[in-house]
PDB file of C-alpha atoms in Angstrom:
ATOM      1  CA  MET A   1      -0.933  13.299  -5.518  1.00  0.00           C
ATOM      2  CA  ASN A   2      -0.746  12.072  -9.112  1.00  0.00           C
ATOM      3  CA  TRP A   3      -3.357  12.951 -11.730  1.00  0.00           C
ATOM      4  CA  TYR A   4      -4.570  10.627 -14.473  1.00  0.00           C
ATOM      5  CA  PRO A   5      -6.270  11.576 -17.767  1.00  0.00           C
ATOM      6  CA  TRP A   6      -9.282   9.280 -17.292  1.00  0.00           C
ATOM      7  CA  LEU A   7     -10.227  11.184 -14.117  1.00  0.00           C
ATOM      8  CA  SER A   8     -10.874  14.501 -15.848  1.00  0.00           C
ATOM      9  CA  ALA A   9     -14.464  13.755 -16.952  1.00  0.00           C
ATOM     10  CA  PRO A  10     -15.756  12.471 -13.577  1.00  0.00           C
ATOM     11  CA  TYR A  11     -13.906  15.300 -11.799  1.00  0.00           C
ATOM     12  CA  ARG A  12     -15.578  17.951 -13.976  1.00  0.00           C
ATOM     13  CA  GLN A  13     -18.932  16.227 -13.412  1.00  0.00           C
ATOM     14  CA  LEU A  14     -18.552  16.385  -9.618  1.00  0.00           C
ATOM     15  CA  VAL A  15     -17.269  19.963  -9.524  1.00  0.00           C
ATOM     16  CA  GLY A  16     -19.990  21.028 -11.958  1.00  0.00           C
ATOM     17  CA  GLN A  17     -22.637  19.677  -9.594  1.00  0.00           C
ATOM     18  CA  HIS A  18     -21.242  21.779  -6.750  1.00  0.00           C
ATOM     19  CA  GLN A  19     -20.975  24.857  -8.973  1.00  0.00           C
ATOM     20  CA  ALA A  20     -24.649  24.416  -9.887  1.00  0.00           C
ATOM     21  CA  GLY A  21     -25.621  24.075  -6.231  1.00  0.00           C
ATOM     22  CA  ARG A  22     -26.472  20.385  -6.617  1.00  0.00           C
ATOM     23  CA  GLY A  23     -23.332  18.882  -5.102  1.00  0.00           C
ATOM     24  CA  HIS A  24     -23.955  16.213  -2.482  1.00  0.00           C
ATOM     25  CA  HIS A  25     -22.255  16.523   0.896  1.00  0.00           C
ATOM     26  CA  ALA A  26     -21.352  12.800   0.910  1.00  0.00           C
ATOM     27  CA  LEU A  27     -19.732  11.133  -2.099  1.00  0.00           C
ATOM     28  CA  LEU A  28     -19.192   7.370  -2.376  1.00  0.00           C
ATOM     29  CA  VAL A  29     -16.701   6.440  -5.125  1.00  0.00           C
ATOM     30  CA  HIS A  30     -16.788   2.795  -6.196  1.00  0.00           C
ATOM     31  CA  ALA A  31     -13.648   1.644  -8.034  1.00  0.00           C
ATOM     32  CA  ILE A  32     -11.271  -1.292  -8.151  1.00  0.00           C
ATOM     33  CA  ALA A  33      -7.779  -0.754  -6.771  1.00  0.00           C
ATOM     34  CA  GLY A  34      -5.443   1.038  -9.144  1.00  0.00           C
ATOM     35  CA  CYS A  35      -7.966   3.276 -10.925  1.00  0.00           C
ATOM     36  CA  GLY A  36      -6.884   6.496  -9.208  1.00  0.00           C
ATOM     37  CA  ASP A  37      -9.978   7.013  -7.052  1.00  0.00           C
ATOM     38  CA  ASP A  38      -7.784   8.385  -4.253  1.00  0.00           C
ATOM     39  CA  SER A  39      -6.508  11.091  -6.601  1.00  0.00           C
ATOM     40  CA  LEU A  40     -10.054  11.954  -7.695  1.00  0.00           C
ATOM     41  CA  MET A  41     -11.255  12.385  -4.116  1.00  0.00           C
ATOM     42  CA  TYR A  42      -8.179  14.381  -3.125  1.00  0.00           C
ATOM     43  CA  ALA A  43      -8.609  16.757  -6.079  1.00  0.00           C
ATOM     44  CA  LEU A  44     -12.289  17.294  -5.282  1.00  0.00           C
ATOM     45  CA  GLY A  45     -11.412  17.882  -1.630  1.00  0.00           C
ATOM     46  CA  ARG A  46      -8.821  20.494  -2.609  1.00  0.00           C
ATOM     47  CA  TRP A  47     -11.342  22.303  -4.798  1.00  0.00           C
ATOM     48  CA  LEU A  48     -13.949  22.300  -2.019  1.00  0.00           C
ATOM     49  CA  MET A  49     -11.442  23.778   0.424  1.00  0.00           C
ATOM     50  CA  CYS A  50      -9.825  26.270  -1.960  1.00  0.00           C
ATOM     51  CA  GLN A  51     -10.517  29.908  -1.022  1.00  0.00           C
ATOM     52  CA  ARG A  52     -10.161  31.210  -4.584  1.00  0.00           C
ATOM     53  CA  PRO A  53     -11.062  28.397  -7.024  1.00  0.00           C
ATOM     54  CA  ASN A  54     -10.327  29.103 -10.676  1.00  0.00           C
ATOM     55  CA  GLY A  55     -13.316  27.583 -12.424  1.00  0.00           C
ATOM     56  CA  ASP A  56     -13.124  23.833 -11.870  1.00  0.00           C
ATOM     57  CA  LYS A  57      -9.556  24.004 -10.544  1.00  0.00           C
ATOM     58  CA  SER A  58      -8.170  24.882  -7.139  1.00  0.00           C
ATOM     59  CA  CYS A  59      -5.908  27.922  -7.321  1.00  0.00           C
ATOM     60  CA  GLY A  60      -2.883  26.334  -5.661  1.00  0.00           C
ATOM     61  CA  GLU A  61      -1.895  29.681  -4.139  1.00  0.00           C
ATOM     62  CA  CYS A  62      -4.342  30.521  -1.337  1.00  0.00           C
ATOM     63  CA  HIS A  63      -3.536  29.691   2.261  1.00  0.00           C
ATOM     64  CA  SER A  64      -5.864  26.679   2.185  1.00  0.00           C
ATOM     65  CA  CYS A  65      -4.217  25.261  -0.948  1.00  0.00           C
ATOM     66  CA  ARG A  66      -0.757  25.746   0.526  1.00  0.00           C
ATOM     67  CA  LEU A  67      -1.797  23.894   3.680  1.00  0.00           C
ATOM     68  CA  MET A  68      -3.209  21.066   1.564  1.00  0.00           C
ATOM     69  CA  LEU A  69      -0.018  20.846  -0.471  1.00  0.00           C
ATOM     70  CA  ALA A  70       1.984  20.741   2.753  1.00  0.00           C
ATOM     71  CA  GLY A  71      -0.267  17.980   4.071  1.00  0.00           C
ATOM     72  CA  ASN A  72      -1.267  19.752   7.288  1.00  0.00           C
ATOM     73  CA  HIS A  73      -4.620  21.445   6.657  1.00  0.00           C
ATOM     74  CA  PRO A  74      -6.468  21.461  10.012  1.00  0.00           C
ATOM     75  CA  ASP A  75      -9.898  21.062   8.383  1.00  0.00           C
ATOM     76  CA  TRP A  76      -8.901  18.049   6.275  1.00  0.00           C
ATOM     77  CA  TYR A  77      -9.577  14.788   8.124  1.00  0.00           C
ATOM     78  CA  HIS A  78      -8.136  11.528   6.822  1.00  0.00           C
ATOM     79  CA  LEU A  79      -9.856   8.491   8.342  1.00  0.00           C
ATOM     80  CA  GLN A  80      -8.020   5.191   7.988  1.00  0.00           C
ATOM     81  CA  PRO A  81      -7.139   2.192  10.172  1.00  0.00           C
ATOM     82  CA  GLU A  82      -4.101   2.462  12.411  1.00  0.00           C
ATOM     83  CA  LYS A  83      -0.914   0.892  11.104  1.00  0.00           C
ATOM     84  CA  GLY A  84      -1.075  -2.871  11.439  1.00  0.00           C
ATOM     85  CA  LYS A  85      -4.873  -2.942  11.747  1.00  0.00           C
ATOM     86  CA  SER A  86      -7.389  -3.878   9.074  1.00  0.00           C
ATOM     87  CA  SER A  87     -10.445  -2.173  10.571  1.00  0.00           C
ATOM     88  CA  LEU A  88     -11.381   1.324  11.699  1.00  0.00           C
ATOM     89  CA  GLY A  89     -12.998   1.445  15.120  1.00  0.00           C
ATOM     90  CA  ILE A  90     -15.528   3.784  16.667  1.00  0.00           C
ATOM     91  CA  GLU A  91     -13.204   6.000  18.708  1.00  0.00           C
ATOM     92  CA  PRO A  92     -11.375   7.747  15.807  1.00  0.00           C
ATOM     93  CA  VAL A  93     -14.765   8.352  14.158  1.00  0.00           C
ATOM     94  CA  ARG A  94     -16.197   9.903  17.310  1.00  0.00           C
ATOM     95  CA  GLN A  95     -13.160  12.150  17.705  1.00  0.00           C
ATOM     96  CA  ILE A  96     -13.501  13.519  14.187  1.00  0.00           C
ATOM     97  CA  ILE A  97     -17.272  13.974  14.507  1.00  0.00           C
ATOM     98  CA  GLU A  98     -16.694  16.151  17.586  1.00  0.00           C
ATOM     99  CA  GLN A  99     -14.230  18.313  15.640  1.00  0.00           C
ATOM    100  CA  LEU A 100     -16.634  18.683  12.727  1.00  0.00           C
ATOM    101  CA  TYR A 101     -19.150  20.501  14.909  1.00  0.00           C
ATOM    102  CA  ALA A 102     -16.532  23.101  15.829  1.00  0.00           C
ATOM    103  CA  HIS A 103     -15.907  26.147  13.620  1.00  0.00           C
ATOM    104  CA  ALA A 104     -13.610  25.463  10.672  1.00  0.00           C
ATOM    105  CA  GLN A 105     -10.142  26.681  11.581  1.00  0.00           C
ATOM    106  CA  GLN A 106      -9.639  28.207   8.152  1.00  0.00           C
ATOM    107  CA  GLY A 107     -13.204  29.509   7.937  1.00  0.00           C
ATOM    108  CA  GLY A 108     -14.047  27.408   4.875  1.00  0.00           C
ATOM    109  CA  ALA A 109     -15.083  23.842   4.230  1.00  0.00           C
ATOM    110  CA  LYS A 110     -14.309  20.797   6.342  1.00  0.00           C
ATOM    111  CA  VAL A 111     -13.647  17.585   4.455  1.00  0.00           C
ATOM    112  CA  VAL A 112     -13.460  13.999   5.729  1.00  0.00           C
ATOM    113  CA  LEU A 113     -11.637  11.519   3.489  1.00  0.00           C
ATOM    114  CA  LEU A 114     -12.312   7.819   4.092  1.00  0.00           C
ATOM    115  CA  PRO A 115     -10.533   5.920   1.274  1.00  0.00           C
ATOM    116  CA  LEU A 116     -11.965   2.495   2.167  1.00  0.00           C
ATOM    117  CA  ALA A 117     -15.350   2.728   3.845  1.00  0.00           C
ATOM    118  CA  GLU A 118     -15.541  -1.058   4.268  1.00  0.00           C
ATOM    119  CA  THR A 119     -12.800  -0.860   6.907  1.00  0.00           C
ATOM    120  CA  LEU A 120     -15.340   0.733   9.280  1.00  0.00           C
ATOM    121  CA  THR A 121     -16.529  -1.591  12.007  1.00  0.00           C
ATOM    122  CA  GLU A 122     -20.310  -1.805  12.322  1.00  0.00           C
ATOM    123  CA  ALA A 123     -20.191   0.379  15.439  1.00  0.00           C
ATOM    124  CA  ALA A 124     -18.027   2.970  13.669  1.00  0.00           C
ATOM    125  CA  ALA A 125     -20.331   3.013  10.632  1.00  0.00           C
ATOM    126  CA  ASN A 126     -23.358   3.513  12.854  1.00  0.00           C
ATOM    127  CA  ALA A 127     -21.591   6.340  14.681  1.00  0.00           C
ATOM    128  CA  LEU A 128     -21.028   8.067  11.341  1.00  0.00           C
ATOM    129  CA  LEU A 129     -24.611   7.701  10.099  1.00  0.00           C
ATOM    130  CA  LYS A 130     -26.251  10.595  11.964  1.00  0.00           C
ATOM    131  CA  THR A 131     -23.544  13.047  10.896  1.00  0.00           C
ATOM    132  CA  LEU A 132     -23.825  11.817   7.295  1.00  0.00           C
ATOM    133  CA  GLU A 133     -27.573  12.435   7.434  1.00  0.00           C
ATOM    134  CA  GLU A 134     -27.378  15.885   9.047  1.00  0.00           C
ATOM    135  CA  PRO A 135     -23.841  17.217   8.580  1.00  0.00           C
ATOM    136  CA  PRO A 136     -22.610  20.527   9.980  1.00  0.00           C
ATOM    137  CA  GLU A 137     -22.596  23.426   7.518  1.00  0.00           C
ATOM    138  CA  LYS A 138     -19.971  23.244   4.740  1.00  0.00           C
ATOM    139  CA  THR A 139     -18.893  19.734   5.746  1.00  0.00           C
ATOM    140  CA  TYR A 140     -18.190  17.119   3.099  1.00  0.00           C
ATOM    141  CA  PHE A 141     -17.488  13.392   3.185  1.00  0.00           C
ATOM    142  CA  LEU A 142     -15.464  11.655   0.484  1.00  0.00           C
ATOM    143  CA  LEU A 143     -15.759   7.888   0.817  1.00  0.00           C
ATOM    144  CA  GLY A 144     -14.180   5.207  -1.325  1.00  0.00           C
ATOM    145  CA  THR A 145     -15.164   1.560  -1.633  1.00  0.00           C
ATOM    146  CA  ARG A 146     -14.045  -1.555  -3.476  1.00  0.00           C
ATOM    147  CA  GLU A 147     -17.325  -3.399  -2.882  1.00  0.00           C
ATOM    148  CA  PRO A 148     -20.430  -1.360  -1.959  1.00  0.00           C
ATOM    149  CA  ALA A 149     -22.315  -4.526  -0.988  1.00  0.00           C
ATOM    150  CA  ASN A 150     -20.020  -4.808   2.044  1.00  0.00           C
ATOM    151  CA  LEU A 151     -21.273  -1.460   3.399  1.00  0.00           C
ATOM    152  CA  LEU A 152     -24.332  -0.863   5.528  1.00  0.00           C
ATOM    153  CA  ALA A 153     -27.316  -0.109   3.300  1.00  0.00           C
ATOM    154  CA  THR A 154     -28.112   2.872   5.509  1.00  0.00           C
ATOM    155  CA  LEU A 155     -24.642   4.288   4.899  1.00  0.00           C
ATOM    156  CA  ARG A 156     -24.881   3.820   1.129  1.00  0.00           C
ATOM    157  CA  SER A 157     -28.287   5.501   1.054  1.00  0.00           C
ATOM    158  CA  ARG A 158     -26.864   8.698   2.564  1.00  0.00           C
ATOM    159  CA  CYS A 159     -24.249   9.134  -0.178  1.00  0.00           C
ATOM    160  CA  PHE A 160     -24.139  10.131  -3.819  1.00  0.00           C
ATOM    161  CA  TYR A 161     -22.850   7.020  -5.577  1.00  0.00           C
ATOM    162  CA  LEU A 162     -20.272   7.319  -8.356  1.00  0.00           C
ATOM    163  CA  HIS A 163     -18.858   4.295 -10.152  1.00  0.00           C
ATOM    164  CA  LEU A 164     -15.380   4.947 -11.546  1.00  0.00           C
ATOM    165  CA  PRO A 165     -14.895   2.403 -14.351  1.00  0.00           C
ATOM    166  CA  VAL A 166     -11.540   1.271 -15.656  1.00  0.00           C
ATOM    167  CA  PRO A 167     -10.525   3.276 -18.727  1.00  0.00           C
ATOM    168  CA  ASP A 168     -10.529   1.853 -22.223  1.00  0.00           C
ATOM    169  CA  GLU A 169      -7.546  -0.453 -22.786  1.00  0.00           C
ATOM    170  CA  ALA A 170      -6.229   1.719 -25.633  1.00  0.00           C
ATOM    171  CA  LEU A 171      -6.188   4.801 -23.375  1.00  0.00           C
ATOM    172  CA  SER A 172      -4.518   2.819 -20.611  1.00  0.00           C
ATOM    173  CA  LEU A 173      -1.841   1.565 -23.012  1.00  0.00           C
ATOM    174  CA  ARG A 174      -1.098   5.099 -24.206  1.00  0.00           C
ATOM    175  CA  TRP A 175      -0.750   6.254 -20.606  1.00  0.00           C
ATOM    176  CA  LEU A 176       1.498   3.308 -19.695  1.00  0.00           C
ATOM    177  CA  HIS A 177       3.760   4.090 -22.671  1.00  0.00           C
ATOM    178  CA  THR A 178       4.224   7.629 -21.309  1.00  0.00           C
ATOM    179  CA  GLN A 179       5.106   6.298 -17.870  1.00  0.00           C
ATOM    180  CA  GLN A 180       7.338   3.350 -18.692  1.00  0.00           C
ATOM    181  CA  PRO A 181       7.962   2.664 -22.387  1.00  0.00           C
ATOM    182  CA  GLY A 182       8.359  -1.022 -23.088  1.00  0.00           C
ATOM    183  CA  ASP A 183       6.833  -4.158 -24.545  1.00  0.00           C
ATOM    184  CA  GLU A 184       3.135  -3.722 -25.343  1.00  0.00           C
ATOM    185  CA  THR A 185       2.355  -7.407 -24.750  1.00  0.00           C
ATOM    186  CA  ALA A 186       3.690  -7.064 -21.211  1.00  0.00           C
ATOM    187  CA  MET A 187       1.572  -3.937 -20.723  1.00  0.00           C
ATOM    188  CA  ARG A 188      -1.586  -5.650 -21.954  1.00  0.00           C
ATOM    189  CA  THR A 189      -0.838  -8.572 -19.651  1.00  0.00           C
ATOM    190  CA  ALA A 190      -0.322  -6.282 -16.659  1.00  0.00           C
ATOM    191  CA  LEU A 191      -3.595  -4.510 -17.389  1.00  0.00           C
ATOM    192  CA  ARG A 192      -5.595  -7.714 -17.706  1.00  0.00           C
ATOM    193  CA  LEU A 193      -4.063  -9.189 -14.554  1.00  0.00           C
ATOM    194  CA  ASN A 194      -5.329  -6.108 -12.714  1.00  0.00           C
ATOM    195  CA  GLY A 195      -8.820  -5.953 -14.157  1.00  0.00           C
ATOM    196  CA  GLY A 196      -7.852  -3.100 -16.491  1.00  0.00           C
ATOM    197  CA  ALA A 197      -6.666  -0.760 -13.704  1.00  0.00           C
ATOM    198  CA  PRO A 198      -3.760   1.262 -15.155  1.00  0.00           C
ATOM    199  CA  VAL A 199      -2.111   2.394 -11.911  1.00  0.00           C
ATOM    200  CA  ALA A 200      -2.063  -1.172 -10.602  1.00  0.00           C
ATOM    201  CA  ALA A 201      -0.691  -2.351 -13.957  1.00  0.00           C
ATOM    202  CA  LEU A 202       2.146   0.177 -13.734  1.00  0.00           C
ATOM    203  CA  ALA A 203       3.009  -1.114 -10.255  1.00  0.00           C
ATOM    204  CA  LEU A 204       3.133  -4.693 -11.573  1.00  0.00           C
ATOM    205  CA  LEU A 205       5.427  -3.613 -14.434  1.00  0.00           C
ATOM    206  CA  GLU A 206       7.961  -2.244 -11.959  1.00  0.00           C
ATOM    207  CA  PRO A 207      11.082  -4.325 -12.849  1.00  0.00           C
ATOM    208  CA  THR A 208      11.496  -6.010  -9.456  1.00  0.00           C
ATOM    209  CA  ILE A 209       7.829  -7.052  -9.246  1.00  0.00           C
ATOM    210  CA  TRP A 210       7.650  -8.116 -12.893  1.00  0.00           C
ATOM    211  CA  LYS A 211      10.769 -10.261 -12.400  1.00  0.00           C
ATOM    212  CA  GLN A 212       9.094 -12.019  -9.453  1.00  0.00           C
ATOM    213  CA  ARG A 213       6.139 -12.919 -11.650  1.00  0.00           C
ATOM    214  CA  LEU A 214       8.395 -14.209 -14.420  1.00  0.00           C
ATOM    215  CA  GLN A 215      10.302 -16.349 -11.901  1.00  0.00           C
ATOM    216  CA  LEU A 216       7.038 -17.896 -10.737  1.00  0.00           C
ATOM    217  CA  CYS A 217       6.060 -18.629 -14.345  1.00  0.00           C
ATOM    218  CA  GLN A 218       9.446 -20.240 -15.007  1.00  0.00           C
ATOM    219  CA  GLY A 219       9.183 -22.301 -11.826  1.00  0.00           C
ATOM    220  CA  LEU A 220       5.738 -23.546 -12.818  1.00  0.00           C
ATOM    221  CA  GLN A 221       6.973 -24.415 -16.290  1.00  0.00           C
ATOM    222  CA  GLN A 222       9.764 -26.534 -14.777  1.00  0.00           C
ATOM    223  CA  ALA A 223       7.438 -28.208 -12.258  1.00  0.00           C
ATOM    224  CA  ILE A 224       4.785 -29.340 -14.748  1.00  0.00           C
ATOM    225  CA  PRO A 225       6.619 -32.178 -16.609  1.00  0.00           C
ATOM    226  CA  GLN A 226       7.379 -34.202 -13.440  1.00  0.00           C
ATOM    227  CA  ARG A 227       4.516 -32.682 -11.430  1.00  0.00           C
ATOM    228  CA  GLN A 228       6.971 -31.529  -8.778  1.00  0.00           C
ATOM    229  CA  TRP A 229       4.666 -28.914  -7.295  1.00  0.00           C
ATOM    230  CA  MET A 230       6.690 -28.476  -4.102  1.00  0.00           C
ATOM    231  CA  GLN A 231       9.280 -26.655  -6.212  1.00  0.00           C
ATOM    232  CA  LEU A 232       6.842 -23.725  -6.171  1.00  0.00           C
ATOM    233  CA  LEU A 233       6.989 -23.263  -2.388  1.00  0.00           C
ATOM    234  CA  PRO A 234      10.015 -20.903  -2.285  1.00  0.00           C
ATOM    235  CA  LEU A 235       8.504 -18.924  -5.174  1.00  0.00           C
ATOM    236  CA  LEU A 236       5.189 -18.425  -3.371  1.00  0.00           C
ATOM    237  CA  ASN A 237       6.259 -18.014   0.250  1.00  0.00           C
ATOM    238  CA  HIS A 238       7.010 -14.276   0.328  1.00  0.00           C
ATOM    239  CA  GLU A 239       5.594 -11.120   1.887  1.00  0.00           C
ATOM    240  CA  ASN A 240       3.557 -10.453  -1.246  1.00  0.00           C
ATOM    241  CA  VAL A 241       2.132 -13.987  -1.273  1.00  0.00           C
ATOM    242  CA  ASP A 242      -1.323 -12.580  -2.112  1.00  0.00           C
ATOM    243  CA  HIS A 243       0.026 -11.145  -5.384  1.00  0.00           C
ATOM    244  CA  ARG A 244       1.882 -14.354  -6.216  1.00  0.00           C
ATOM    245  CA  LEU A 245      -1.215 -16.455  -5.629  1.00  0.00           C
ATOM    246  CA  THR A 246      -3.194 -14.061  -7.817  1.00  0.00           C
ATOM    247  CA  TRP A 247      -0.666 -14.633 -10.623  1.00  0.00           C
ATOM    248  CA  LEU A 248      -0.892 -18.404 -10.161  1.00  0.00           C
ATOM    249  CA  CYS A 249      -4.697 -18.347 -10.189  1.00  0.00           C
ATOM    250  CA  ALA A 250      -4.684 -16.266 -13.375  1.00  0.00           C
ATOM    251  CA  LEU A 251      -2.555 -18.902 -15.106  1.00  0.00           C
ATOM    252  CA  LEU A 252      -4.880 -21.694 -13.971  1.00  0.00           C
ATOM    253  CA  LEU A 253      -7.913 -19.732 -15.127  1.00  0.00           C
ATOM    254  CA  ASP A 254      -6.316 -19.051 -18.520  1.00  0.00           C
ATOM    255  CA  ALA A 255      -5.638 -22.785 -18.951  1.00  0.00           C
ATOM    256  CA  ILE A 256      -9.309 -23.534 -18.225  1.00  0.00           C
ATOM    257  CA  LYS A 257     -10.382 -20.880 -20.733  1.00  0.00           C
ATOM    258  CA  LEU A 258      -8.072 -22.389 -23.346  1.00  0.00           C
ATOM    259  CA  GLN A 259      -9.534 -25.861 -22.775  1.00  0.00           C
ATOM    260  CA  GLN A 260     -12.997 -24.375 -23.318  1.00  0.00           C
ATOM    261  CA  GLY A 261     -11.932 -22.620 -26.498  1.00  0.00           C
ATOM    262  CA  VAL A 262     -12.144 -19.112 -25.017  1.00  0.00           C
ATOM    263  CA  THR A 263      -8.985 -17.570 -26.443  1.00  0.00           C
ATOM    264  CA  THR A 264      -9.956 -13.896 -26.659  1.00  0.00           C
ATOM    265  CA  ALA A 265     -10.168 -13.351 -22.884  1.00  0.00           C
ATOM    266  CA  LEU A 266      -6.750 -14.687 -21.844  1.00  0.00           C
ATOM    267  CA  MET A 267      -4.864 -12.563 -19.325  1.00  0.00           C
ATOM    268  CA  ASN A 268      -1.312 -13.922 -19.514  1.00  0.00           C
ATOM    269  CA  LEU A 269      -0.619 -12.853 -23.081  1.00  0.00           C
ATOM    270  CA  ASP A 270       3.136 -13.057 -22.533  1.00  0.00           C
ATOM    271  CA  GLN A 271       2.954 -16.647 -21.204  1.00  0.00           C
ATOM    272  CA  GLN A 272       0.934 -18.421 -23.847  1.00  0.00           C
ATOM    273  CA  PRO A 273       3.326 -21.418 -24.128  1.00  0.00           C
ATOM    274  CA  LEU A 274       2.983 -21.951 -20.360  1.00  0.00           C
ATOM    275  CA  VAL A 275      -0.799 -21.640 -20.525  1.00  0.00           C
ATOM    276  CA  HIS A 276      -0.889 -24.216 -23.371  1.00  0.00           C
ATOM    277  CA  GLN A 277       1.405 -26.483 -21.315  1.00  0.00           C
ATOM    278  CA  LEU A 278      -0.972 -26.324 -18.355  1.00  0.00           C
ATOM    279  CA  ALA A 279      -4.032 -26.861 -20.520  1.00  0.00           C
ATOM    280  CA  SER A 280      -2.543 -29.894 -22.287  1.00  0.00           C
ATOM    281  CA  THR A 281      -1.178 -31.666 -19.206  1.00  0.00           C
ATOM    282  CA  GLN A 282      -3.809 -30.940 -16.535  1.00  0.00           C
ATOM    283  CA  ALA A 283      -7.338 -32.311 -16.575  1.00  0.00           C
ATOM    284  CA  THR A 284     -10.069 -29.672 -16.487  1.00  0.00           C
ATOM    285  CA  LEU A 285     -11.386 -31.020 -13.176  1.00  0.00           C
ATOM    286  CA  VAL A 286      -7.906 -30.764 -11.613  1.00  0.00           C
ATOM    287  CA  LEU A 287      -7.464 -27.206 -12.857  1.00  0.00           C
ATOM    288  CA  GLN A 288     -10.881 -26.205 -11.526  1.00  0.00           C
ATOM    289  CA  GLN A 289     -10.219 -27.796  -8.138  1.00  0.00           C
ATOM    290  CA  GLN A 290      -6.813 -26.158  -7.890  1.00  0.00           C
ATOM    291  CA  LEU A 291      -8.179 -22.765  -8.853  1.00  0.00           C
ATOM    292  CA  GLU A 292     -10.903 -22.947  -6.201  1.00  0.00           C
ATOM    293  CA  GLN A 293      -8.484 -24.178  -3.541  1.00  0.00           C
ATOM    294  CA  TRP A 294      -5.830 -21.548  -4.271  1.00  0.00           C
ATOM    295  CA  ILE A 295      -8.457 -18.788  -4.197  1.00  0.00           C
ATOM    296  CA  PHE A 296      -9.629 -20.078  -0.815  1.00  0.00           C
ATOM    297  CA  CYS A 297      -6.023 -20.318   0.420  1.00  0.00           C
ATOM    298  CA  ARG A 298      -5.368 -16.719  -0.587  1.00  0.00           C
ATOM    299  CA  HIS A 299      -8.572 -15.567   1.103  1.00  0.00           C
ATOM    300  CA  GLN A 300      -7.598 -17.311   4.344  1.00  0.00           C
ATOM    301  CA  LEU A 301      -4.120 -15.774   4.338  1.00  0.00           C
ATOM    302  CA  LEU A 302      -5.575 -12.309   3.795  1.00  0.00           C
ATOM    303  CA  THR A 303      -8.381 -12.500   6.349  1.00  0.00           C
ATOM    304  CA  THR A 304      -7.227 -14.814   9.156  1.00  0.00           C
ATOM    305  CA  VAL A 305      -4.689 -13.460  11.629  1.00  0.00           C
ATOM    306  CA  GLY A 306      -1.863 -15.738  12.767  1.00  0.00           C
ATOM    307  CA  LEU A 307      -1.948 -18.349   9.995  1.00  0.00           C
ATOM    308  CA  ASN A 308       1.361 -20.019   9.175  1.00  0.00           C
ATOM    309  CA  CYS A 309       1.822 -19.015   5.536  1.00  0.00           C
ATOM    310  CA  GLU A 310       4.449 -21.645   4.710  1.00  0.00           C
ATOM    311  CA  LEU A 311       2.326 -24.406   6.234  1.00  0.00           C
ATOM    312  CA  MET A 312      -0.764 -23.282   4.301  1.00  0.00           C
ATOM    313  CA  LEU A 313       1.139 -23.211   1.011  1.00  0.00           C
ATOM    314  CA  THR A 314       2.767 -26.586   1.686  1.00  0.00           C
ATOM    315  CA  ARG A 315      -0.620 -28.140   2.387  1.00  0.00           C
ATOM    316  CA  GLN A 316      -2.075 -26.809  -0.847  1.00  0.00           C
ATOM    317  CA  LEU A 317       0.895 -27.976  -2.914  1.00  0.00           C
ATOM    318  CA  CYS A 318       0.543 -31.445  -1.352  1.00  0.00           C
ATOM    319  CA  LEU A 319      -3.132 -31.466  -2.360  1.00  0.00           C
ATOM    320  CA  TRP A 320      -2.082 -30.646  -5.910  1.00  0.00           C
ATOM    321  CA  SER A 321       0.350 -33.584  -5.864  1.00  0.00           C
ATOM    322  CA  GLU A 322      -2.408 -35.887  -4.599  1.00  0.00           C
ATOM    323  CA  SER A 323      -4.666 -34.963  -7.527  1.00  0.00           C
ATOM    324  CA  PHE A 324      -2.939 -37.673  -9.581  1.00  0.00           C
ATOM    325  CA  PRO A 325       0.071 -39.963  -9.179  1.00  0.00           C
ATOM    326  CA  PRO A 326       3.479 -38.438 -10.048  1.00  0.00           C
ATOM    327  CA  ALA A 327       4.818 -38.953 -13.538  1.00  0.00           C
ATOM    328  CA  VAL A 328       7.122 -41.947 -13.984  1.00  0.00           C
TER     329      VAL A 328
END
């Protein structure tokens, strides 16, 4: 599991609470994707399970640490949806709860990691509530969330809430330079397209993914003069269509910002000519309608099983074409 410099302060805060006898048995970490919250929870879990912790660090040498490093510690429970499923049902939760009331196999702590608590079905969340309220001795829950409002209020109330903010952009840029030296404008763009999350920005800067984004930008630039929006279909219709639609929406939003004179909050810093082209050729109302419709299209593709992606994209591109007559 990777470690990131902006995690050190919240990690020391959490460990310090446990060292002072004030550590909560259930932690809820709120962060956007790509901030390293999974690494923070894993590190805390390792420290809680370590048999010979060295201050605020796990020793890395005891039997418990070696089992954690090998990924097969019997008292470490990782709750997540089965492959191909988006939700976590009641049965896996019940199975783990039963095991928690048994004696820890290594004689130490038992830790349950639930990276995305919002994947719990309502029945599964309710099944977890009683154990969260009255856990067995030396049992800890590490829960992550992208949006706490999507969780049951009763579940949130049983946890210690920690918001993990995105690091300062300057710190993120320094870290990105150590990981993948390159153009700073591209790095700033990647950060802003991901809400400031450095790990997500690094993933976007991966050459294959970054090239896909640039191809979409080039395709849009070519489509604008004659308003040939259907040219974008092969550039959007891919497995990572959600990412591609996010990139498209960011360009539309930047064009709206530019029309309103908001130039300091642009995301696509490396595509300013394209943003100006959009802003100068598309009416504000059209841009706003397209942005709303593409956001809705993306939401449908992410949340509705069985939708025909190509058909959905074709429909939306046709709606864009109908916003005004084609150029002569």
